[in-house]
Amino acid sequence: MSQTKKIVELCGKTFVLIGTAHVSKESVDDVVRGIREEMPDCVAIELDEERLSSLDDENGWKDIDIVKVLKDGNGFLLLANLIMASFQRRMGAPSGTRPGDEMRAGIRTASEMGVPSVMVDRPIKTTLRRAWATAPAGSRMKLLAVLLSSAFDTNEVSTGEIEALKNSSEMDNMMGEVSEALPSVKKVLIDERDEYLAAKIWESVSGENGSRNKVVAVLGAGHLPGVERRLSEIAGGCSTDVSGLCSVPEKKRSARVAKWLVPALIVALIVSGFFIGGKEAGIDSIVKWFVCNGVLAGVGAVAALAHPLAILVSVVGAPFTSLCPFIGVGMLSGAAQAFFCKPKVADMEAVLDDVSSVRGFYKNRLLRVLLVFFLSSLGSSVGTFVAGSQFVVGITQAVSGLFS
């Protein structure tokens, strides 16, 4: 355990950091042995309360209200959670290890020893929302590409490769690749969580729990260097206040303006068509808007094999929702799909298996709703760009004609 166990002595307190690979049988043994050997006053677990509940209730997917998920703007978060859960489960399959088994072992061992366990990770929803909100548009596309590639990756990972993830050299290489490809995402997923984890681990033996002198922290191996470094900074006087890491950053002023600017620009171009090209040109612009936006949103819904009425909702709704910053056509088409093809219990039970294949997305009714949501939204976005481009070209030609 030399590379996966770090003992840090700071301000009269002992912090024992045990690094794990989340689907490793060996990590489960390391955690149990480490806690029993160290006899800590408490055990800190890299989980938040919601993920702890999901570990206890593996059938929680059955309770998903997909319409509410879309209404609350959490379609991407749900998809990301499903893909990550499915990927980890596939990685653990060769060794018969379930994702989070080492965390379960840590909690169980602490309970058997009469030692309190503390959840010290930031809520996963907050982490994913911050990652999405702070990522530039290009990084968002890369993030989606990474998620989808991991979802459809059928290569088996050997037990030896999983265990190698705990070695500092392997982990350093992987973190270096993430930093280079997705620096803003790495900052949220790794660096911020290192800071958050260290603060909560410190508080688990300090503050109200000042009588505690030793804590064993069960963490993913990738967090060990950052958490160890941050604990030393806290011991040197840095604050443990991480409230700034617990909220989703407000959109920049430019982004808030753009949300209104695009619809306003489209309307202005259509109105300009009436003034510059006359009634016929203005009506032609309106027709182009409805055709481009509605048809391409409908094409997206058709590509998702949506219910006919969900396709109709996409075609009719897209030209209007594209001019409204508060609602997207994907929410309407996804809700329609869920209403006419309501996901069944069997879909909920099979969702982690089905999310790993294209066929599964079309077979599973819950995943089909997400597919309709995303593809109709994508079609509408492309339609807005195509129609807007045609408006600009048409007005430019009309103006040129006036001066020729």
mmCIF file of C-alpha atoms in Angstrom:
data_model
loop_
_atom_site.group_PDB
_atom_site.id
_atom_site.type_symbol
_atom_site.label_atom_id
_atom_site.label_comp_id
_atom_site.label_asym_id
_atom_site.label_seq_id
_atom_site.Cartn_x
_atom_site.Cartn_y
_atom_site.Cartn_z
ATOM 1 C CA MET A 1 0.000 0.000 0.000
ATOM 2 C CA SER A 2 3.049 2.307 -0.114
ATOM 3 C CA GLN A 3 1.731 4.220 -3.117
ATOM 4 C CA THR A 4 -1.904 4.203 -2.046
ATOM 5 C CA LYS A 5 -1.541 5.103 1.631
ATOM 6 C CA LYS A 6 -0.248 8.450 2.852
ATOM 7 C CA ILE A 7 0.080 9.410 6.516
ATOM 8 C CA VAL A 8 0.188 13.149 7.152
ATOM 9 C CA GLU A 9 0.869 14.652 10.623
ATOM 10 C CA LEU A 10 -0.367 18.241 10.923
ATOM 11 C CA CYS A 11 -1.107 20.411 13.969
ATOM 12 C CA GLY A 12 -1.195 17.399 16.277
ATOM 13 C CA LYS A 13 -3.678 15.562 14.045
ATOM 14 C CA THR A 14 -3.083 12.465 11.946
ATOM 15 C CA PHE A 15 -4.571 12.174 8.472
ATOM 16 C CA VAL A 16 -4.356 8.730 6.875
ATOM 17 C CA LEU A 17 -5.202 8.936 3.169
ATOM 18 C CA ILE A 18 -6.019 5.646 1.438
ATOM 19 C CA GLY A 19 -6.142 5.889 -2.363
ATOM 20 C CA THR A 20 -8.383 3.503 -4.259
ATOM 21 C CA ALA A 21 -9.475 2.502 -7.735
ATOM 22 C CA HIS A 22 -13.255 2.602 -7.472
ATOM 23 C CA VAL A 23 -13.810 -0.829 -9.040
ATOM 24 C CA SER A 24 -10.885 -2.675 -7.488
ATOM 25 C CA LYS A 25 -11.167 -5.780 -5.316
ATOM 26 C CA GLU A 26 -7.698 -5.032 -3.957
ATOM 27 C CA SER A 27 -8.852 -1.545 -2.944
ATOM 28 C CA VAL A 28 -11.665 -3.045 -0.865
ATOM 29 C CA ASP A 29 -9.090 -5.103 1.048
ATOM 30 C CA ASP A 30 -6.775 -2.077 1.395
ATOM 31 C CA VAL A 31 -9.574 -0.005 2.933
ATOM 32 C CA VAL A 32 -10.660 -2.642 5.436
ATOM 33 C CA ARG A 33 -7.076 -3.402 6.458
ATOM 34 C CA GLY A 34 -6.113 0.278 6.646
ATOM 35 C CA ILE A 35 -9.011 1.218 8.935
ATOM 36 C CA ARG A 36 -8.467 -1.747 11.250
ATOM 37 C CA GLU A 37 -4.729 -1.116 11.499
ATOM 38 C CA GLU A 38 -4.976 2.623 12.097
ATOM 39 C CA MET A 39 -7.864 2.561 14.612
ATOM 40 C CA PRO A 40 -9.038 6.087 13.676
ATOM 41 C CA ASP A 41 -11.445 8.358 15.533
ATOM 42 C CA CYS A 42 -13.495 8.724 12.347
ATOM 43 C CA VAL A 43 -13.525 7.615 8.717
ATOM 44 C CA ALA A 44 -13.968 10.139 5.893
ATOM 45 C CA ILE A 45 -15.545 8.787 2.699
ATOM 46 C CA GLU A 46 -15.340 10.310 -0.782
ATOM 47 C CA LEU A 47 -19.104 10.392 -1.189
ATOM 48 C CA ASP A 48 -21.898 12.906 -0.793
ATOM 49 C CA GLU A 49 -25.203 12.100 0.874
ATOM 50 C CA GLU A 50 -27.032 11.538 -2.423
ATOM 51 C CA ARG A 51 -24.452 9.081 -3.734
ATOM 52 C CA LEU A 52 -24.476 7.352 -0.353
ATOM 53 C CA SER A 53 -28.228 6.873 -0.751
ATOM 54 C CA SER A 54 -27.732 5.508 -4.270
ATOM 55 C CA LEU A 55 -25.222 2.969 -2.922
ATOM 56 C CA ASP A 56 -27.795 1.827 -0.389
ATOM 57 C CA ASP A 57 -30.596 1.808 -2.974
ATOM 58 C CA GLU A 58 -29.295 0.379 -6.239
ATOM 59 C CA ASN A 59 -32.822 0.380 -7.673
ATOM 60 C CA GLY A 60 -33.149 4.156 -7.338
ATOM 61 C CA TRP A 61 -33.254 4.514 -11.132
ATOM 62 C CA LYS A 62 -36.814 3.164 -10.973
ATOM 63 C CA ASP A 63 -37.988 6.387 -9.319
ATOM 64 C CA ILE A 64 -36.749 8.735 -12.055
ATOM 65 C CA ASP A 65 -39.353 11.272 -13.169
ATOM 66 C CA ILE A 66 -37.961 11.949 -16.626
ATOM 67 C CA VAL A 67 -40.364 14.809 -17.393
ATOM 68 C CA LYS A 68 -39.297 16.616 -14.205
ATOM 69 C CA VAL A 69 -35.659 15.998 -15.113
ATOM 70 C CA LEU A 70 -36.148 17.704 -18.483
ATOM 71 C CA LYS A 71 -38.255 20.504 -17.001
ATOM 72 C CA ASP A 72 -35.522 21.285 -14.457
ATOM 73 C CA GLY A 73 -32.886 21.369 -17.190
ATOM 74 C CA ASN A 74 -31.103 18.272 -15.903
ATOM 75 C CA GLY A 75 -31.143 16.160 -19.063
ATOM 76 C CA PHE A 76 -27.369 16.384 -19.488
ATOM 77 C CA LEU A 77 -26.752 15.635 -15.792
ATOM 78 C CA LEU A 78 -28.898 12.509 -15.949
ATOM 79 C CA LEU A 79 -27.171 11.273 -19.100
ATOM 80 C CA ALA A 80 -23.715 11.927 -17.596
ATOM 81 C CA ASN A 81 -24.647 10.084 -14.396
ATOM 82 C CA LEU A 82 -25.989 7.107 -16.337
ATOM 83 C CA ILE A 83 -22.914 6.860 -18.550
ATOM 84 C CA MET A 84 -20.470 7.137 -15.643
ATOM 85 C CA ALA A 85 -22.354 4.580 -13.569
ATOM 86 C CA SER A 86 -22.518 2.173 -16.521
ATOM 87 C CA PHE A 87 -18.826 2.637 -17.352
ATOM 88 C CA GLN A 88 -17.702 1.972 -13.790
ATOM 89 C CA ARG A 89 -19.912 -1.079 -13.556
ATOM 90 C CA ARG A 90 -18.399 -2.521 -16.751
ATOM 91 C CA MET A 91 -14.887 -1.858 -15.441
ATOM 92 C CA GLY A 92 -15.642 -3.737 -12.233
ATOM 93 C CA ALA A 93 -17.244 -6.714 -13.968
ATOM 94 C CA PRO A 94 -14.004 -8.723 -14.551
ATOM 95 C CA SER A 95 -13.211 -8.788 -10.825
ATOM 96 C CA GLY A 96 -16.824 -9.043 -9.690
ATOM 97 C CA THR A 97 -16.522 -5.653 -7.966
ATOM 98 C CA ARG A 98 -19.361 -3.138 -7.954
ATOM 99 C CA PRO A 99 -18.644 0.589 -8.214
ATOM 100 C CA GLY A 100 -18.250 1.983 -4.706
ATOM 101 C CA ASP A 101 -17.551 -1.352 -3.013
ATOM 102 C CA GLU A 102 -14.483 0.123 -1.300
ATOM 103 C CA MET A 103 -16.659 2.955 0.039
ATOM 104 C CA ARG A 104 -19.225 0.463 1.295
ATOM 105 C CA ALA A 105 -16.395 -1.484 2.932
ATOM 106 C CA GLY A 106 -15.108 1.659 4.639
ATOM 107 C CA ILE A 107 -18.527 2.552 6.028
ATOM 108 C CA ARG A 108 -19.209 -1.022 7.106
ATOM 109 C CA THR A 109 -15.817 -1.424 8.818
ATOM 110 C CA ALA A 110 -16.199 1.900 10.643
ATOM 111 C CA SER A 111 -19.632 0.820 11.858
ATOM 112 C CA GLU A 112 -18.293 -2.536 13.072
ATOM 113 C CA MET A 113 -15.589 -0.713 15.024
ATOM 114 C CA GLY A 114 -18.036 1.818 16.451
ATOM 115 C CA VAL A 115 -16.324 4.664 14.585
ATOM 116 C CA PRO A 116 -18.356 7.440 12.908
ATOM 117 C CA SER A 117 -18.083 7.802 9.132
ATOM 118 C CA VAL A 118 -18.358 11.218 7.464
ATOM 119 C CA MET A 119 -19.272 11.944 3.832
ATOM 120 C CA VAL A 120 -16.785 14.568 2.627
ATOM 121 C CA ASP A 121 -17.353 14.953 -1.132
ATOM 122 C CA ARG A 122 -19.196 17.730 -2.922
ATOM 123 C CA PRO A 123 -22.660 16.813 -4.281
ATOM 124 C CA ILE A 124 -22.256 15.264 -7.723
ATOM 125 C CA LYS A 125 -24.978 17.495 -9.212
ATOM 126 C CA THR A 126 -23.070 20.602 -8.134
ATOM 127 C CA THR A 127 -19.834 19.240 -9.606
ATOM 128 C CA LEU A 128 -21.399 18.388 -12.970
ATOM 129 C CA ARG A 129 -23.286 21.683 -13.175
ATOM 130 C CA ARG A 130 -20.116 23.649 -12.425
ATOM 131 C CA ALA A 131 -18.180 21.606 -14.982
ATOM 132 C CA TRP A 132 -20.779 22.364 -17.657
ATOM 133 C CA ALA A 133 -21.240 26.018 -16.687
ATOM 134 C CA THR A 134 -17.529 26.876 -16.583
ATOM 135 C CA ALA A 135 -16.512 24.960 -19.710
ATOM 136 C CA PRO A 136 -16.131 26.915 -22.973
ATOM 137 C CA ALA A 137 -18.301 25.750 -25.864
ATOM 138 C CA GLY A 138 -15.451 23.747 -27.381
ATOM 139 C CA SER A 139 -14.743 21.957 -24.106
ATOM 140 C CA ARG A 140 -18.425 21.133 -23.729
ATOM 141 C CA MET A 141 -18.370 19.363 -27.065
ATOM 142 C CA LYS A 142 -15.207 17.500 -26.045
ATOM 143 C CA LEU A 143 -16.850 16.537 -22.760
ATOM 144 C CA LEU A 144 -19.889 15.163 -24.579
ATOM 145 C CA ALA A 145 -17.599 13.303 -26.974
ATOM 146 C CA VAL A 146 -15.639 11.777 -24.081
ATOM 147 C CA LEU A 147 -18.852 10.706 -22.336
ATOM 148 C CA LEU A 148 -20.299 9.119 -25.458
ATOM 149 C CA SER A 149 -17.052 7.369 -26.368
ATOM 150 C CA SER A 150 -16.850 5.889 -22.865
ATOM 151 C CA ALA A 151 -20.502 4.844 -23.095
ATOM 152 C CA PHE A 152 -19.940 2.876 -26.305
ATOM 153 C CA ASP A 153 -16.432 1.606 -25.496
ATOM 154 C CA THR A 154 -16.603 -2.186 -25.585
ATOM 155 C CA ASN A 155 -12.934 -2.858 -24.777
ATOM 156 C CA GLU A 156 -12.508 -4.937 -21.661
ATOM 157 C CA VAL A 157 -10.255 -3.566 -18.920
ATOM 158 C CA SER A 158 -8.161 -6.185 -17.161
ATOM 159 C CA THR A 159 -7.884 -6.414 -13.397
ATOM 160 C CA GLY A 160 -4.203 -5.517 -13.700
ATOM 161 C CA GLU A 161 -5.010 -2.327 -15.618
ATOM 162 C CA ILE A 162 -7.521 -1.311 -12.961
ATOM 163 C CA GLU A 163 -5.000 -1.867 -10.162
ATOM 164 C CA ALA A 164 -2.431 0.165 -12.118
ATOM 165 C CA LEU A 165 -4.720 3.194 -11.815
ATOM 166 C CA LYS A 166 -3.667 3.419 -8.163
ATOM 167 C CA ASN A 167 0.001 3.888 -9.060
ATOM 168 C CA SER A 168 1.106 7.498 -9.026
ATOM 169 C CA SER A 169 2.803 7.269 -12.448
ATOM 170 C CA GLU A 170 -0.320 5.906 -14.144
ATOM 171 C CA MET A 171 -2.516 8.447 -12.392
ATOM 172 C CA ASP A 172 -0.170 11.344 -13.200
ATOM 173 C CA ASN A 173 -0.210 10.401 -16.873
ATOM 174 C CA MET A 174 -4.016 10.224 -16.950
ATOM 175 C CA MET A 175 -4.437 13.538 -15.102
ATOM 176 C CA GLY A 176 -1.948 15.134 -17.483
ATOM 177 C CA GLU A 177 -4.030 13.986 -20.460
ATOM 178 C CA VAL A 178 -7.233 15.327 -18.890
ATOM 179 C CA SER A 179 -5.581 18.671 -18.073
ATOM 180 C CA GLU A 180 -4.334 19.055 -21.627
ATOM 181 C CA ALA A 181 -7.593 18.080 -23.329
ATOM 182 C CA LEU A 182 -10.119 19.622 -20.914
ATOM 183 C CA PRO A 183 -8.378 22.084 -18.560
ATOM 184 C CA SER A 184 -11.560 23.779 -17.325
ATOM 185 C CA VAL A 185 -13.268 20.438 -16.702
ATOM 186 C CA LYS A 186 -10.215 19.059 -14.882
ATOM 187 C CA LYS A 187 -10.227 22.120 -12.636
ATOM 188 C CA VAL A 188 -13.804 21.394 -11.519
ATOM 189 C CA LEU A 189 -13.677 17.603 -11.407
ATOM 190 C CA ILE A 190 -10.260 17.260 -9.770
ATOM 191 C CA ASP A 191 -8.740 20.483 -8.399
ATOM 192 C CA GLU A 192 -11.878 21.935 -6.832
ATOM 193 C CA ARG A 193 -12.818 18.599 -5.317
ATOM 194 C CA ASP A 194 -9.308 18.211 -3.891
ATOM 195 C CA GLU A 195 -9.864 21.515 -2.119
ATOM 196 C CA TYR A 196 -13.366 20.556 -0.981
ATOM 197 C CA LEU A 197 -12.326 17.089 0.207
ATOM 198 C CA ALA A 198 -9.347 18.422 2.140
ATOM 199 C CA ALA A 199 -11.485 21.052 3.865
ATOM 200 C CA LYS A 200 -14.115 18.532 4.935
ATOM 201 C CA ILE A 201 -11.493 15.994 6.039
ATOM 202 C CA TRP A 202 -9.817 18.685 8.138
ATOM 203 C CA GLU A 203 -13.136 19.656 9.686
ATOM 204 C CA SER A 204 -13.872 16.016 10.518
ATOM 205 C CA VAL A 205 -11.158 16.109 13.189
ATOM 206 C CA SER A 206 -11.207 19.836 13.956
ATOM 207 C CA GLY A 207 -13.874 22.429 14.704
ATOM 208 C CA GLU A 208 -16.851 20.845 16.425
ATOM 209 C CA ASN A 209 -14.999 17.521 16.430
ATOM 210 C CA GLY A 210 -11.804 18.860 17.975
ATOM 211 C CA SER A 211 -11.565 15.878 20.314
ATOM 212 C CA ARG A 212 -10.743 13.607 17.357
ATOM 213 C CA ASN A 213 -7.063 13.123 16.627
ATOM 214 C CA LYS A 214 -6.932 10.673 13.726
ATOM 215 C CA VAL A 215 -8.990 10.260 10.565
ATOM 216 C CA VAL A 216 -8.743 7.680 7.791
ATOM 217 C CA ALA A 217 -9.890 9.140 4.475
ATOM 218 C CA VAL A 218 -10.966 6.771 1.673
ATOM 219 C CA LEU A 219 -10.380 8.589 -1.621
ATOM 220 C CA GLY A 220 -9.915 7.896 -5.298
ATOM 221 C CA ALA A 221 -6.159 7.574 -5.871
ATOM 222 C CA GLY A 222 -6.159 10.575 -8.206
ATOM 223 C CA HIS A 223 -7.079 12.861 -5.307
ATOM 224 C CA LEU A 224 -4.236 11.872 -2.981
ATOM 225 C CA PRO A 225 -1.564 14.390 -4.108
ATOM 226 C CA GLY A 226 -3.992 17.323 -4.255
ATOM 227 C CA VAL A 227 -5.668 16.556 -0.926
ATOM 228 C CA GLU A 228 -2.319 16.059 0.816
ATOM 229 C CA ARG A 229 -1.072 19.377 -0.556
ATOM 230 C CA ARG A 230 -4.256 21.212 0.417
ATOM 231 C CA LEU A 231 -4.204 19.797 3.968
ATOM 232 C CA SER A 232 -0.707 21.244 4.389
ATOM 233 C CA GLU A 233 -1.954 24.622 3.136
ATOM 234 C CA ILE A 234 -4.838 24.551 5.617
ATOM 235 C CA ALA A 235 -2.394 23.740 8.413
ATOM 236 C CA GLY A 236 -0.437 26.810 7.283
ATOM 237 C CA GLY A 237 -3.453 29.055 7.711
ATOM 238 C CA CYS A 238 -5.581 28.668 4.579
ATOM 239 C CA SER A 239 -9.347 28.778 5.170
ATOM 240 C CA THR A 240 -11.559 25.696 5.074
ATOM 241 C CA ASP A 241 -14.451 27.781 3.748
ATOM 242 C CA VAL A 242 -15.497 26.081 0.495
ATOM 243 C CA SER A 243 -18.907 27.734 0.133
ATOM 244 C CA GLY A 244 -17.708 29.347 -3.085
ATOM 245 C CA LEU A 245 -17.310 25.887 -4.609
ATOM 246 C CA CYS A 246 -20.879 24.864 -3.786
ATOM 247 C CA SER A 247 -22.791 27.029 -6.232
ATOM 248 C CA VAL A 248 -23.097 27.152 -9.991
ATOM 249 C CA PRO A 249 -21.419 30.307 -11.343
ATOM 250 C CA GLU A 250 -23.801 32.833 -12.823
ATOM 251 C CA LYS A 251 -23.609 33.130 -16.560
ATOM 252 C CA LYS A 252 -21.403 35.901 -17.829
ATOM 253 C CA ARG A 253 -23.149 39.059 -18.855
ATOM 254 C CA SER A 254 -22.285 38.343 -22.483
ATOM 255 C CA ALA A 255 -23.947 34.916 -22.252
ATOM 256 C CA ARG A 256 -27.081 36.397 -20.676
ATOM 257 C CA VAL A 257 -27.233 39.037 -23.385
ATOM 258 C CA ALA A 258 -26.675 36.441 -26.127
ATOM 259 C CA LYS A 259 -29.649 34.445 -24.843
ATOM 260 C CA TRP A 260 -31.864 37.383 -25.778
ATOM 261 C CA LEU A 261 -29.748 38.725 -28.616
ATOM 262 C CA VAL A 262 -30.134 35.746 -30.964
ATOM 263 C CA PRO A 263 -33.978 35.726 -30.879
ATOM 264 C CA ALA A 264 -34.015 39.526 -31.141
ATOM 265 C CA LEU A 265 -31.683 39.377 -34.129
ATOM 266 C CA ILE A 266 -33.849 36.775 -35.884
ATOM 267 C CA VAL A 267 -36.967 38.895 -35.364
ATOM 268 C CA ALA A 268 -35.104 41.992 -36.564
ATOM 269 C CA LEU A 269 -33.976 40.192 -39.725
ATOM 270 C CA ILE A 270 -37.524 39.040 -40.478
ATOM 271 C CA VAL A 271 -38.915 42.554 -39.931
ATOM 272 C CA SER A 272 -36.110 44.009 -42.062
ATOM 273 C CA GLY A 273 -37.205 41.690 -44.839
ATOM 274 C CA PHE A 274 -40.584 43.403 -44.923
ATOM 275 C CA PHE A 275 -39.085 46.909 -45.069
ATOM 276 C CA ILE A 276 -36.334 46.174 -47.568
ATOM 277 C CA GLY A 277 -37.856 43.508 -49.801
ATOM 278 C CA GLY A 278 -41.534 44.185 -49.344
ATOM 279 C CA LYS A 279 -44.407 42.044 -48.136
ATOM 280 C CA GLU A 280 -43.530 39.086 -50.308
ATOM 281 C CA ALA A 281 -39.918 38.969 -49.053
ATOM 282 C CA GLY A 282 -41.084 39.320 -45.451
ATOM 283 C CA ILE A 283 -43.545 36.453 -45.743
ATOM 284 C CA ASP A 284 -40.844 34.397 -47.468
ATOM 285 C CA SER A 285 -38.574 34.994 -44.447
ATOM 286 C CA ILE A 286 -41.262 33.773 -42.043
ATOM 287 C CA VAL A 287 -41.835 30.672 -44.147
ATOM 288 C CA LYS A 288 -38.085 29.969 -44.247
ATOM 289 C CA TRP A 289 -37.907 30.332 -40.457
ATOM 290 C CA PHE A 290 -40.708 27.852 -39.853
ATOM 291 C CA VAL A 291 -39.429 25.413 -42.461
ATOM 292 C CA CYS A 292 -35.754 25.467 -41.461
ATOM 293 C CA ASN A 293 -36.340 25.361 -37.720
ATOM 294 C CA GLY A 294 -39.355 23.081 -37.667
ATOM 295 C CA VAL A 295 -38.169 20.614 -40.293
ATOM 296 C CA LEU A 296 -34.666 20.200 -38.861
ATOM 297 C CA ALA A 297 -36.021 19.784 -35.321
ATOM 298 C CA GLY A 298 -38.397 17.208 -36.757
ATOM 299 C CA VAL A 299 -35.508 15.479 -38.537
ATOM 300 C CA GLY A 300 -33.741 15.224 -35.164
ATOM 301 C CA ALA A 301 -36.852 13.676 -33.615
ATOM 302 C CA VAL A 302 -37.195 11.264 -36.536
ATOM 303 C CA ALA A 303 -33.534 10.276 -36.139
ATOM 304 C CA ALA A 304 -34.366 9.433 -32.530
ATOM 305 C CA LEU A 305 -37.323 7.323 -33.764
ATOM 306 C CA ALA A 306 -39.645 9.472 -31.694
ATOM 307 C CA HIS A 307 -43.376 8.888 -31.411
ATOM 308 C CA PRO A 308 -45.225 10.568 -34.350
ATOM 309 C CA LEU A 309 -46.843 13.094 -32.016
ATOM 310 C CA ALA A 310 -43.471 13.895 -30.438
ATOM 311 C CA ILE A 311 -42.167 14.548 -33.958
ATOM 312 C CA LEU A 312 -45.155 16.827 -34.563
ATOM 313 C CA VAL A 313 -44.416 18.689 -31.333
ATOM 314 C CA SER A 314 -40.825 19.179 -32.528
ATOM 315 C CA VAL A 315 -41.876 20.508 -35.926
ATOM 316 C CA VAL A 316 -44.553 22.859 -34.589
ATOM 317 C CA GLY A 317 -42.787 23.922 -31.413
ATOM 318 C CA ALA A 318 -39.246 24.588 -32.629
ATOM 319 C CA PRO A 319 -39.913 27.867 -34.517
ATOM 320 C CA PHE A 320 -41.532 29.314 -31.381
ATOM 321 C CA THR A 321 -39.222 27.937 -28.687
ATOM 322 C CA SER A 322 -36.168 29.115 -30.633
ATOM 323 C CA LEU A 323 -37.406 32.664 -30.041
ATOM 324 C CA CYS A 324 -38.006 32.065 -26.318
ATOM 325 C CA PRO A 325 -34.950 32.000 -23.985
ATOM 326 C CA PHE A 326 -36.858 30.169 -21.237
ATOM 327 C CA ILE A 327 -37.840 26.935 -22.963
ATOM 328 C CA GLY A 328 -36.311 24.671 -25.583
ATOM 329 C CA VAL A 329 -38.019 22.397 -28.056
ATOM 330 C CA GLY A 330 -36.181 19.422 -26.552
ATOM 331 C CA MET A 331 -38.090 19.793 -23.327
ATOM 332 C CA LEU A 332 -41.417 19.758 -25.187
ATOM 333 C CA SER A 333 -40.546 16.899 -27.528
ATOM 334 C CA GLY A 334 -38.957 14.876 -24.717
ATOM 335 C CA ALA A 335 -42.011 15.360 -22.502
ATOM 336 C CA ALA A 336 -44.275 14.335 -25.390
ATOM 337 C CA GLN A 337 -42.178 11.223 -25.986
ATOM 338 C CA ALA A 338 -42.359 10.324 -22.284
ATOM 339 C CA PHE A 339 -46.128 10.853 -22.279
ATOM 340 C CA PHE A 340 -46.887 8.748 -25.357
ATOM 341 C CA CYS A 341 -44.185 6.105 -24.714
ATOM 342 C CA LYS A 342 -44.009 6.077 -20.938
ATOM 343 C CA PRO A 343 -40.845 4.371 -19.613
ATOM 344 C CA LYS A 344 -41.594 1.125 -17.823
ATOM 345 C CA VAL A 345 -39.994 -0.425 -14.755
ATOM 346 C CA ALA A 346 -38.072 -2.801 -17.048
ATOM 347 C CA ASP A 347 -36.533 0.217 -18.811
ATOM 348 C CA MET A 348 -35.390 1.646 -15.479
ATOM 349 C CA GLU A 349 -33.897 -1.680 -14.430
ATOM 350 C CA ALA A 350 -31.980 -2.114 -17.702
ATOM 351 C CA VAL A 351 -30.867 1.488 -18.154
ATOM 352 C CA LEU A 352 -27.245 0.959 -17.033
ATOM 353 C CA ASP A 353 -26.878 -1.916 -19.506
ATOM 354 C CA ASP A 354 -28.652 -0.183 -22.372
ATOM 355 C CA VAL A 355 -26.737 3.105 -22.083
ATOM 356 C CA SER A 356 -23.594 1.326 -23.299
ATOM 357 C CA SER A 357 -24.845 0.737 -26.856
ATOM 358 C CA VAL A 358 -26.560 2.630 -29.655
ATOM 359 C CA ARG A 359 -29.148 -0.135 -29.887
ATOM 360 C CA GLY A 360 -29.811 0.253 -26.160
ATOM 361 C CA PHE A 361 -30.602 3.961 -26.571
ATOM 362 C CA TYR A 362 -33.304 3.093 -29.095
ATOM 363 C CA LYS A 363 -34.630 0.068 -27.210
ATOM 364 C CA ASN A 364 -34.852 1.651 -23.761
ATOM 365 C CA ARG A 365 -37.785 4.049 -23.419
ATOM 366 C CA LEU A 366 -36.066 6.214 -20.805
ATOM 367 C CA LEU A 367 -32.966 6.626 -22.954
ATOM 368 C CA ARG A 368 -35.153 7.222 -26.018
ATOM 369 C CA VAL A 369 -36.678 10.230 -24.242
ATOM 370 C CA LEU A 370 -33.176 11.656 -23.706
ATOM 371 C CA LEU A 371 -32.327 10.900 -27.343
ATOM 372 C CA VAL A 372 -35.430 12.759 -28.552
ATOM 373 C CA PHE A 373 -34.571 15.630 -26.216
ATOM 374 C CA PHE A 374 -31.020 16.035 -27.518
ATOM 375 C CA LEU A 375 -31.540 15.358 -31.230
ATOM 376 C CA SER A 376 -34.586 17.610 -31.595
ATOM 377 C CA SER A 377 -32.709 20.365 -29.714
ATOM 378 C CA LEU A 378 -29.712 19.892 -32.006
ATOM 379 C CA GLY A 379 -31.934 20.042 -35.092
ATOM 380 C CA SER A 380 -33.572 23.242 -33.895
ATOM 381 C CA SER A 381 -30.157 24.848 -33.212
ATOM 382 C CA VAL A 382 -28.948 23.958 -36.700
ATOM 383 C CA GLY A 383 -32.232 25.276 -38.121
ATOM 384 C CA THR A 384 -31.746 28.614 -36.356
ATOM 385 C CA PHE A 385 -28.268 28.950 -37.840
ATOM 386 C CA VAL A 386 -29.394 27.964 -41.354
ATOM 387 C CA ALA A 387 -32.407 30.286 -41.359
ATOM 388 C CA GLY A 388 -30.417 33.173 -39.889
ATOM 389 C CA SER A 389 -27.734 32.748 -42.541
ATOM 390 C CA GLN A 390 -30.346 32.787 -45.305
ATOM 391 C CA PHE A 391 -31.890 35.965 -43.868
ATOM 392 C CA VAL A 392 -28.527 37.738 -43.873
ATOM 393 C CA VAL A 393 -27.791 36.633 -47.440
ATOM 394 C CA GLY A 394 -31.271 37.692 -48.598
ATOM 395 C CA ILE A 395 -31.086 41.135 -46.997
ATOM 396 C CA THR A 396 -27.558 41.700 -48.328
ATOM 397 C CA GLN A 397 -28.731 40.872 -51.855
ATOM 398 C CA ALA A 398 -31.800 43.121 -51.495
ATOM 399 C CA VAL A 399 -29.685 46.052 -50.285
ATOM 400 C CA SER A 400 -27.210 45.504 -53.121
ATOM 401 C CA GLY A 401 -30.119 45.532 -55.549
ATOM 402 C CA LEU A 402 -31.281 48.907 -54.255
ATOM 403 C CA PHE A 403 -27.930 50.516 -54.983
ATOM 404 C CA SER A 404 -27.197 48.749 -58.268
#
